[in-house]
JSON list of C-alpha atoms and ligand atoms in Angstrom, two decimals:
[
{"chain": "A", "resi": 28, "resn": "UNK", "atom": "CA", "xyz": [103.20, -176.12, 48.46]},
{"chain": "A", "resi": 29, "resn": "UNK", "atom": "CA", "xyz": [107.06, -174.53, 47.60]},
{"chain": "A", "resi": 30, "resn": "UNK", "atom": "CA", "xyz": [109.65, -177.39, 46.67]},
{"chain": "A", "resi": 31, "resn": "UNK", "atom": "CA", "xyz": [112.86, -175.42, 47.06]},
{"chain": "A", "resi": 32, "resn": "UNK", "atom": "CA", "xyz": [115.97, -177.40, 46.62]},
{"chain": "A", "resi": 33, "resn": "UNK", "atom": "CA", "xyz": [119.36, -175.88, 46.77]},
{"chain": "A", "resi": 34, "resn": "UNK", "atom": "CA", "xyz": [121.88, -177.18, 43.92]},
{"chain": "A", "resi": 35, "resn": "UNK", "atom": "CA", "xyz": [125.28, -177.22, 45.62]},
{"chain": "A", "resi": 36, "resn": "UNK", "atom": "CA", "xyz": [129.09, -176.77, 44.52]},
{"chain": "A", "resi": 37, "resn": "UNK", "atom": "CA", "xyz": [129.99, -179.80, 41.77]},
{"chain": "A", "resi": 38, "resn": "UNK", "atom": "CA", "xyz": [126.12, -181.10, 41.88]},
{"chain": "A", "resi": 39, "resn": "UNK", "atom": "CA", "xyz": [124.11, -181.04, 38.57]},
{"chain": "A", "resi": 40, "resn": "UNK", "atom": "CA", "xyz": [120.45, -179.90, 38.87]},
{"chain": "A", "resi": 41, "resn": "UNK", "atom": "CA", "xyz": [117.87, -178.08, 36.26]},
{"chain": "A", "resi": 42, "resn": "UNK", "atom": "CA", "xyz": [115.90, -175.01, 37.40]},
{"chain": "A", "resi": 43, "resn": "UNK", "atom": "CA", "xyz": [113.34, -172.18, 35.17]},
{"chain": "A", "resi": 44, "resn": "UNK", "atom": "CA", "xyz": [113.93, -168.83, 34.74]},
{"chain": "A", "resi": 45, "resn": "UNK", "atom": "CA", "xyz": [112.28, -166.45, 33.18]},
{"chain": "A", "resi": 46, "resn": "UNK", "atom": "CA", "xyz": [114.42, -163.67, 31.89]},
{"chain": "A", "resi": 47, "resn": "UNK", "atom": "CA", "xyz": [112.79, -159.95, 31.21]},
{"chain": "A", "resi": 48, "resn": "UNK", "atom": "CA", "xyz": [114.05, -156.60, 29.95]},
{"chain": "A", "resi": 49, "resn": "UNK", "atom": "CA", "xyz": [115.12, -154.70, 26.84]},
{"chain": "A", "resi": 50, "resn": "UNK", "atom": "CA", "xyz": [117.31, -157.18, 24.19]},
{"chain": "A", "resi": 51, "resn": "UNK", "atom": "CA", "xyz": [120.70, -156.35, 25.14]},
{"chain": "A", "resi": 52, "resn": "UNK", "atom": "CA", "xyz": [119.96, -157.28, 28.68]},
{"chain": "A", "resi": 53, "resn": "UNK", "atom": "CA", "xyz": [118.51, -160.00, 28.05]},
{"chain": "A", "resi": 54, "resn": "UNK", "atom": "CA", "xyz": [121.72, -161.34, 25.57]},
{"chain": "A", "resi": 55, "resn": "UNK", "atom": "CA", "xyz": [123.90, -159.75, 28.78]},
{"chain": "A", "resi": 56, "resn": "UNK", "atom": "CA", "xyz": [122.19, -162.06, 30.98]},
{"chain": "A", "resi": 57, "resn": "UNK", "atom": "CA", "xyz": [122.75, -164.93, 28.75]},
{"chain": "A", "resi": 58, "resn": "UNK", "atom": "CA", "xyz": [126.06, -164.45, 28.22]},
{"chain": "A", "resi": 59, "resn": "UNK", "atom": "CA", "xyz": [126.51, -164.16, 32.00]},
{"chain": "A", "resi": 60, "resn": "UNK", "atom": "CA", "xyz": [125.04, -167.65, 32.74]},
{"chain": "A", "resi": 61, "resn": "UNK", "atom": "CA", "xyz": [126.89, -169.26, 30.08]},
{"chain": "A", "resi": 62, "resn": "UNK", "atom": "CA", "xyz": [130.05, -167.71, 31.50]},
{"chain": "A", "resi": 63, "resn": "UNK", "atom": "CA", "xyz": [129.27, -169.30, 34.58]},
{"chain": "A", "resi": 64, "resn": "UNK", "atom": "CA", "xyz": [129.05, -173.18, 33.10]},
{"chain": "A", "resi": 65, "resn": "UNK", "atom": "CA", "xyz": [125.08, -172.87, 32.95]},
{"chain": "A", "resi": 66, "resn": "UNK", "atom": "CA", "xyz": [123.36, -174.51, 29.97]},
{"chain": "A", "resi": 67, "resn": "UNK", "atom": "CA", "xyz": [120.50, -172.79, 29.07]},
{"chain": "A", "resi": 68, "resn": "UNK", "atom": "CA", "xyz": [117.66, -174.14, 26.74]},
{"chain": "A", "resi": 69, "resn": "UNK", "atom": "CA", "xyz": [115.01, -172.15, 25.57]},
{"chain": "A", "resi": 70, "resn": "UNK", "atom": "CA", "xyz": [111.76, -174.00, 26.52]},
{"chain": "A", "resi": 71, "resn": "UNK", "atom": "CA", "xyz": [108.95, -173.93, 23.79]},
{"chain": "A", "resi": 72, "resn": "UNK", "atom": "CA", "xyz": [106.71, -176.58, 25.09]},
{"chain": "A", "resi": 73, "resn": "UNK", "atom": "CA", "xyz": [102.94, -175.89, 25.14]},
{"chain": "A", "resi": 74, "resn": "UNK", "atom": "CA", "xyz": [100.70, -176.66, 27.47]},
{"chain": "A", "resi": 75, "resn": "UNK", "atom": "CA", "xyz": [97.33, -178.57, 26.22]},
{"chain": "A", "resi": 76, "resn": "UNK", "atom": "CA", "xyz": [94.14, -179.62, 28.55]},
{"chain": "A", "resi": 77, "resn": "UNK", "atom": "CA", "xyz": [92.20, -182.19, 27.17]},
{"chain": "A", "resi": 78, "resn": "UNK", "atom": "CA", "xyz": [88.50, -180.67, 28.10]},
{"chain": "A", "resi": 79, "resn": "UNK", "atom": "CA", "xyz": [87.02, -183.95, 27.39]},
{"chain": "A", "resi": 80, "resn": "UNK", "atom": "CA", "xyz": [88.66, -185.38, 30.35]},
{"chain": "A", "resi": 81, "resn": "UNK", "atom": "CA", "xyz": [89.16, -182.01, 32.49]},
{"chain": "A", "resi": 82, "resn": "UNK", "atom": "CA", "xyz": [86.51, -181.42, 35.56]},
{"chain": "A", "resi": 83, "resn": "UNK", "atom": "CA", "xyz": [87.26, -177.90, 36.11]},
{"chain": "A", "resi": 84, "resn": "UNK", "atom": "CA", "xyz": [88.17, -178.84, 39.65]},
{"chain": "A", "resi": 85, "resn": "UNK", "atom": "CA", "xyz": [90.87, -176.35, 40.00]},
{"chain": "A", "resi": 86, "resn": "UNK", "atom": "CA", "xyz": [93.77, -178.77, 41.41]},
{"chain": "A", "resi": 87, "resn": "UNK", "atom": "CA", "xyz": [95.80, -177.47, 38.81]},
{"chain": "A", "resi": 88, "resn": "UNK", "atom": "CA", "xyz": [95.31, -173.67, 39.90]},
{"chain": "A", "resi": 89, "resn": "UNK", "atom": "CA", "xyz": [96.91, -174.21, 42.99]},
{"chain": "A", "resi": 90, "resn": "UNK", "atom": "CA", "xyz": [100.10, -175.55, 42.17]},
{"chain": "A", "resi": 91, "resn": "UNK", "atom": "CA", "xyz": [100.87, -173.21, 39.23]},
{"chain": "A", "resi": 92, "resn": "UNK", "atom": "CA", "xyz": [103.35, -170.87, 40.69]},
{"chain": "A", "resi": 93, "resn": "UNK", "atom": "CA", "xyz": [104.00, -168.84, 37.67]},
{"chain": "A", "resi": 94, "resn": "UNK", "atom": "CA", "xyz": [99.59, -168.27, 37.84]},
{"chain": "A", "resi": 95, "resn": "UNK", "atom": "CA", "xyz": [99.43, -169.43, 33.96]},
{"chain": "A", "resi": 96, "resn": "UNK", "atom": "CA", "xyz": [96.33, -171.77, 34.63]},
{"chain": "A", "resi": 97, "resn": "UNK", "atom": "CA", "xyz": [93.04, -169.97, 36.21]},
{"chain": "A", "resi": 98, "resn": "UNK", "atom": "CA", "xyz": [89.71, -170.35, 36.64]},
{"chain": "A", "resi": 99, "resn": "UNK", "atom": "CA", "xyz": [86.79, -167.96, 34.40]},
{"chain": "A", "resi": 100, "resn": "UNK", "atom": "CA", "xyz": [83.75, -166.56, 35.69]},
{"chain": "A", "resi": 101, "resn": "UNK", "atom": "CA", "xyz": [82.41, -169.92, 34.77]},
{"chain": "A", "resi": 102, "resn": "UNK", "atom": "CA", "xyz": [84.74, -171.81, 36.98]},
{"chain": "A", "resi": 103, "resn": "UNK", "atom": "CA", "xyz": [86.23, -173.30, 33.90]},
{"chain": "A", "resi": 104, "resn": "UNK", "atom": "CA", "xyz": [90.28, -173.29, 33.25]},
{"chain": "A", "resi": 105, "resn": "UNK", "atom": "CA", "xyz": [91.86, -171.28, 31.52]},
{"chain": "A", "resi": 106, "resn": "UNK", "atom": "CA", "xyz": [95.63, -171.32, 30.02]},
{"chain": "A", "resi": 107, "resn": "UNK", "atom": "CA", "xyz": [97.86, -168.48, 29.64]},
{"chain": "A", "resi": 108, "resn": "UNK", "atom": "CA", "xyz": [100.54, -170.03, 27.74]},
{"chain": "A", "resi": 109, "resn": "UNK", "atom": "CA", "xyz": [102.68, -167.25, 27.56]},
{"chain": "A", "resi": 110, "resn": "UNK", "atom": "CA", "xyz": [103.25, -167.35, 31.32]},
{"chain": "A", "resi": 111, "resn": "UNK", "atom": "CA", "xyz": [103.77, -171.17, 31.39]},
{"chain": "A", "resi": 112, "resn": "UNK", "atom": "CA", "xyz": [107.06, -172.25, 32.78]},
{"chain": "A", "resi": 113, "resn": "UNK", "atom": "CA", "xyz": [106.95, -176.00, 31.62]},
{"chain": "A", "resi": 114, "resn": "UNK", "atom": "CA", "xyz": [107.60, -176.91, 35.18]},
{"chain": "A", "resi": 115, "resn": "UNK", "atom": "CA", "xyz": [104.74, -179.76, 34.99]},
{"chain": "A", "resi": 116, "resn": "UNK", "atom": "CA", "xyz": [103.71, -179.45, 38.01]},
{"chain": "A", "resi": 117, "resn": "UNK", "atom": "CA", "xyz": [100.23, -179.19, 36.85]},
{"chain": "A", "resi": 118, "resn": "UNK", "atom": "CA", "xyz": [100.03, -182.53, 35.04]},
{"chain": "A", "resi": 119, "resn": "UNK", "atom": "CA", "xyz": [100.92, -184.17, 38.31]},
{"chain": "A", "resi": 120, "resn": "UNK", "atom": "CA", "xyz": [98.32, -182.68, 40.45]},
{"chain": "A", "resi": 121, "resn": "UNK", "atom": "CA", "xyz": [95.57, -183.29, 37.97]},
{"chain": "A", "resi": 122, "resn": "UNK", "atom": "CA", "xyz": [93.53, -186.49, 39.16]},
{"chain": "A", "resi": 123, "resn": "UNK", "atom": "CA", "xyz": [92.02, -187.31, 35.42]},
{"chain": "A", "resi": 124, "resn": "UNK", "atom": "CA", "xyz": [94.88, -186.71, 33.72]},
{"chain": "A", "resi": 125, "resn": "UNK", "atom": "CA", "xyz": [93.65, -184.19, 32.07]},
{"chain": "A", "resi": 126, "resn": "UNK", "atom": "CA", "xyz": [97.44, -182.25, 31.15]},
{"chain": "A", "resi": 127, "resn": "UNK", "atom": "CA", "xyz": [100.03, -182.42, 28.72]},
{"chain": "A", "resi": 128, "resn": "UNK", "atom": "CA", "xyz": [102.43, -181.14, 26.63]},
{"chain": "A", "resi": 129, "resn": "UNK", "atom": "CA", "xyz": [102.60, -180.14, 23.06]},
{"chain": "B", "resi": 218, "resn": "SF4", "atom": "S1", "xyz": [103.57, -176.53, 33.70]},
{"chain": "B", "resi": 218, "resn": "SF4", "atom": "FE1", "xyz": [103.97, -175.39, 35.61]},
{"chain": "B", "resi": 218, "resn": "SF4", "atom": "S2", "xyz": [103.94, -173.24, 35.01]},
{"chain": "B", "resi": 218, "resn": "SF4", "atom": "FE2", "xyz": [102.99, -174.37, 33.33]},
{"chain": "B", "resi": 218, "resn": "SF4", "atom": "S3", "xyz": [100.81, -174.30, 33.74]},
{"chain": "B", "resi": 218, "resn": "SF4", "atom": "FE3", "xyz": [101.60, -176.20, 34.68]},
{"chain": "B", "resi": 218, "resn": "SF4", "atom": "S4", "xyz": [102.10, -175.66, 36.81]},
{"chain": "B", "resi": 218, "resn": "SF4", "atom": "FE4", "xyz": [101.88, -173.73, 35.65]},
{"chain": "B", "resi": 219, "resn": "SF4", "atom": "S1", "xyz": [93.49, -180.47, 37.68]},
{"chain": "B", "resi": 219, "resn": "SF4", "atom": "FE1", "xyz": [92.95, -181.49, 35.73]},
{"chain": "B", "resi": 219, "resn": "SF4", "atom": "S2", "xyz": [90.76, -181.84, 35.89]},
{"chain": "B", "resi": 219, "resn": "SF4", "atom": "FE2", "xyz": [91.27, -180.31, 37.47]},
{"chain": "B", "resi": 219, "resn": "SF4", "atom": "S3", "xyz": [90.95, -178.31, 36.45]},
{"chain": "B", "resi": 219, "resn": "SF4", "atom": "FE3", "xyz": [93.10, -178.85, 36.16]},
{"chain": "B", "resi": 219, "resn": "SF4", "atom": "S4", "xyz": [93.14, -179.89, 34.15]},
{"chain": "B", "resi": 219, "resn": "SF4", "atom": "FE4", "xyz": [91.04, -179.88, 34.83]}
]
């Protein structure tokens, strides 16, 4: 399930994006947020499954919007970090607590 919640005129709220194209761009886009009074932080938190604890029961799968967390051929989970968006969604739907963050 989609949380969407708008952040309004003079209301403070935190939100990911991902931001994609050649360098400049990329330092255009920055440049364009910051001139707009956003604070940007760069995340570089890691996500780590304990596979002692983990069930493979795929609860994780489906709330992963940015599709970073799959299963294999052997129904086990996998992690693409690279396409993690720190959004921790994950660690809440997991039922052995099985997530967190390095
Ligand atoms: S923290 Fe969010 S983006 Fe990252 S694996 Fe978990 S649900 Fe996916
Ligand atoms: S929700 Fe937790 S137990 Fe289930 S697959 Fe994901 S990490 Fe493993």
């Amino acid at each position: 399930m989609t949380t969407t919640k708008k952040i309004k005129c003079n209301e403070n709220g935190n939100f990911f994006i991902e931001i994609k194209g050649k360098e400049s761009e990329i330092i255009n886009a920055i440049n364009y947020l910051k001139k707009e009074g956003i604070g940007l932080a760069q995340s570089n938190i890691s996500i780590n499954i304990n596979r002692n604890k983990c069930v493979n029961c795929g609860a994780c799968t489906a709330v992963c919007e940015a599709s970073a967390l799959n299963m294999d051929a052997n129904w086990h989970i996998q992690v693409d970090s690279k396409k993690c968006l720190t959004c921790k969604s994950c660690k809440r739907a997991c039922p052995t607590r099985a997530i967190s963050y390095i």
